[in-house]
Amino acid sequence: MHVAIIGTGLMGHSVAERLLETGHQVAAYNRTRGKAERLRSVGAIVASTPEEAIRSAACTLLLLADAQAIREVLRRPGVKRLLKKRTVIQMGTIGPRESQAMLKLVKAAGGDYLEAPVLGSKTEARNGSLLIMVGSTP
């Protein structure tokens, strides 16, 4: 599966590495490009924009710092156009109202939204033992 990862800090980097090790294709984007560039040596495609990462991906994982960063990505006109019939999996820790607002943004663009915060950190992400709690519409 081709996966876009938006946000390649500690957790995003580890999740990307695990996905690559298990045979998935990863397109990675980070506002600080150097953080995404570290993934190139393990097989990731480094995107210059969120749109570039999302364009060929079946699903997009958002591993961003906070709700403001998530909103900034999801409200980009180019991103909104790309979300139709795509799945967005938001993995950061945000509040219920913020999550509902993100759901509305993604649904309005014609995509599917899953809220999937995790229990664990980069070690668990690297070894495949993160506990992921998922909520979504049917």
XYZ file of C-alpha atoms in Angstrom, residues 1-5 15-17 19-20 24-28 39 43-46:
20
model
C 0.000 0.000 0.000
C 1.141 3.524 -0.723
C 0.855 5.716 2.389
C 1.396 9.445 2.813
C 2.791 10.540 6.150
C 5.870 5.003 11.930
C 7.295 5.662 8.460
C 10.287 3.420 9.122
C 5.770 0.901 7.277
C 8.765 0.825 4.943
C 4.682 -0.360 2.186
C 5.552 2.624 0.028
C 5.774 5.888 1.943
C 5.664 9.472 0.727
C 6.746 11.720 3.598
C 13.671 8.935 5.667
C 13.276 4.184 1.005
C 10.737 6.956 1.520
C 9.803 9.406 -1.193
C 10.319 12.892 0.231
